[in-house]
Amino acid sequence: MYPASFEYHSPTTVKDALGLMGKLGDDAKLLAGGHSLIPMMKLRLAQPKHLIDLRNVPGLKGVKEDGGTIVIGAMTTWYELETNAIVKAKCPIVSETASIVGDPAVRNLGTIGGGLAHADPAADMPATAIACNFEMVCEGPKGRRTVKVDEWFQGLMSTALKEDEILVEVRVPALAKGTGAAYLKFPHPASRFAIVGVAAVISTDGKGTCSKASIGVTGAGTKAVRAKGVEAGLSGKNLAGAGAIEAAAQKGAEGVDVQADLQGSVEYKAHLCRVFAKRAVEAAAKRAG
Amino acid sequence: MKLPVKMTINGQSVSHEVEPRFLLVHYIRETVGLTGTHVGCDTSQCGACTITLNGQAVKSCTLFTVQADGANIMTIEGLAKDGELHPIQQGFWEKHGLQCGFCTPGMIMLAVQMLERYPKPSEEVIRHQLEGNLCRCTGYHNIVKAIEWAADKMAAAK
Ligand SMILES: Cc1cc2nc3c(=O)[nH]c(=O)nc-3n(C[C@H](O)[C@H](O)[C@H](O)COP(=O)(O)OP(=O)(O)OC[C@H]3O[C@@H](n4cnc5c(N)ncnc54)[C@H](O)[C@@H]3O)c2cc1C
Ligand code: FES
Ligand code: FES
């Protein structure tokens, strides 16, 4: 399969990339790992006239620490996140999520910036982004701004990123003490995309009572969402108590605009949301101690 | 508009002018003439087109040739040295890791990266690492055995 013809640009600074975007407007698309965009171009679902490849822009790759925050460059690959020592120590759920994206070849090229900008409804990291309260740093012609995750995912493959902006970095709060986190998914058997995926971040008071719960759900609807019903059902509850998690997880599909597709009916996917909410919360609570 | 590209494939330097939309797998097969790298699905799922790019396994049907400008590439043809099969190739031979052989070049190139990252992989690791490589014939069992065989052989050679 051949994509439609396009012109290829390979800027070496964010400023030059922004300049090209300003000049070329709607005709141009950014290229990161290409593992969402190129398949779409091959199917001619996307036919940009210009591609602006970010691979030669230094400074967009890698992980560093800024106080209690992990700062991840947008061009950092899933494999780098899977193996990065800082991420593994400070917010292991991010490594864990990255380690089950697609397959090893996809993880070698696909990037966190591309994944969060593309906002595929079945992508994994959006659930973890919501549960961990990521912040997205976008750079445009007028400078940088930071968008909180609750404002980021706006609809099917649409985000708060503006057309003239580049997502340059992702800021991830390190997990606090007494906090456990887990991401679990029911993967599509061929692509490994999430049919349903749930990320849970659970804080406890040390005696088994949940002081804070943050839950993200991906896969079932048109976009990843926060499972507010589950969060409310958990906070203040003793998680060791019989049925506490089970009861809260019953709200796992609330607020999700569950879509029927080849993978399953609305009822089936809503059921998976509840099952995976329970499993993810149990795993996170166990890690919280 | 065509653009110049230059890269190293199996130790040889190559340079051509290509259209930006020309996929790397077509460049390798049609322009350079190395047809060991296969196109199975052409939709990024099957891994038959797997090569290594700067040491990392990638699906060459999901990469434009221009993105590989300056890269160091290895294909299945680059693996045997002086007529002697690479231990992973030997493993597929010894353990009957293939039937029709269509998926095999991709399986082997992925296994090259796997054994670099996990020199003594458990069966679980092998299966997780092979998630992006599909085989219609073997049922994977002998592919896992072939990679285990190669891991032992490579460990013994160290
Ligand atoms: C076989 C296969 C299996 C997969 N399985 C999974 C899976 O299980 N789970 C999962 O989550 N994902 C999966 N993916 C998707 C994969 O993770 C993609 O790599 C990722 O979603 C997009 O990242 P990318 O760097 O490849 O982006 P690209 O494809 O390069 O870009 C995607 C979109 O984002 C835009 N963009 C990219 N970077 C930026 C930026 N910095 N700022 C602004 N806009 C930007 C591009 O213009 C484009 O519109 C799979 C992909 C394949 C091919
Ligand atoms: S041909 Fe490239 S993944 Fe199938
Ligand atoms: S041996 Fe036939 S596809 Fe794997």
Short mmCIF file of N, CA, C and O and ligand atoms in Angstrom, two decimals, chain B residues 38-50 59-62 132, ligand 2:
data_model
loop_
_atom_site.label_atom_id
_atom_site.label_comp_id
_atom_site.label_asym_id
_atom_site.label_seq_id
_atom_site.Cartn_x
_atom_site.Cartn_y
_atom_site.Cartn_z
N HIS B 38 10.13 -9.78 4.32
CA HIS B 38 8.85 -10.06 3.66
C HIS B 38 7.78 -9.03 4.00
O HIS B 38 7.85 -8.38 5.03
N VAL B 39 6.79 -8.94 3.11
CA VAL B 39 5.59 -8.17 3.40
C VAL B 39 4.45 -9.17 3.62
O VAL B 39 4.10 -9.89 2.70
N GLY B 40 3.96 -9.23 4.85
CA GLY B 40 2.87 -10.16 5.14
C GLY B 40 1.55 -9.45 5.08
O GLY B 40 0.75 -9.64 4.17
N CYS B 41 1.30 -8.58 6.06
CA CYS B 41 -0.01 -7.95 6.20
C CYS B 41 -0.05 -6.57 5.58
O CYS B 41 -1.09 -6.11 5.16
N ASP B 42 1.09 -5.90 5.56
CA ASP B 42 1.18 -4.51 5.11
C ASP B 42 0.36 -3.57 6.00
O ASP B 42 0.08 -2.44 5.62
N THR B 43 -0.08 -4.03 7.16
CA THR B 43 -0.85 -3.17 8.07
C THR B 43 -0.26 -3.15 9.48
O THR B 43 -0.99 -3.00 10.46
N SER B 44 1.05 -3.37 9.59
CA SER B 44 1.77 -3.20 10.86
C SER B 44 1.49 -4.27 11.91
O SER B 44 1.85 -4.10 13.06
N GLN B 45 0.83 -5.36 11.53
CA GLN B 45 0.41 -6.33 12.54
C GLN B 45 1.29 -7.57 12.62
O GLN B 45 1.40 -8.18 13.67
N CYS B 46 1.88 -8.03 11.48
CA CYS B 46 2.37 -9.40 11.43
C CYS B 46 3.86 -9.57 11.71
O CYS B 46 4.31 -10.66 12.05
N GLY B 47 4.64 -8.52 11.51
CA GLY B 47 6.07 -8.60 11.81
C GLY B 47 6.93 -9.31 10.77
O GLY B 47 8.14 -9.46 10.98
N ALA B 48 6.36 -9.74 9.64
CA ALA B 48 7.17 -10.42 8.61
C ALA B 48 8.25 -9.49 8.05
O ALA B 48 9.28 -9.94 7.54
N CYS B 49 8.02 -8.18 8.17
CA CYS B 49 8.93 -7.18 7.60
C CYS B 49 9.95 -6.68 8.62
O CYS B 49 10.61 -5.67 8.38
N THR B 50 10.07 -7.36 9.77
CA THR B 50 10.94 -6.87 10.85
C THR B 50 12.42 -6.89 10.44
O THR B 50 12.93 -7.87 9.91
N LYS B 59 9.24 -2.57 12.33
CA LYS B 59 8.48 -3.11 11.20
C LYS B 59 8.72 -2.19 10.01
O LYS B 59 8.24 -1.05 10.00
N SER B 60 9.43 -2.70 9.01
CA SER B 60 9.88 -1.81 7.93
C SER B 60 8.75 -1.41 6.99
O SER B 60 8.94 -0.54 6.14
N CYS B 61 7.56 -2.00 7.17
CA CYS B 61 6.40 -1.54 6.38
C CYS B 61 5.77 -0.32 7.02
O CYS B 61 4.83 0.25 6.48
N THR B 62 6.24 0.08 8.19
CA THR B 62 5.62 1.18 8.92
C THR B 62 6.63 2.28 9.19
O THR B 62 6.70 2.87 10.28
N GLY B 132 4.19 -9.27 18.46
CA GLY B 132 3.97 -8.58 17.18
C GLY B 132 4.39 -9.38 15.97
O GLY B 132 4.50 -8.83 14.87
S1 FES C 2 4.17 -6.54 6.67
FE1 FES C 2 4.95 -5.20 8.15
S2 FES C 2 3.95 -5.86 9.94
FE2 FES C 2 3.06 -7.17 8.42
#
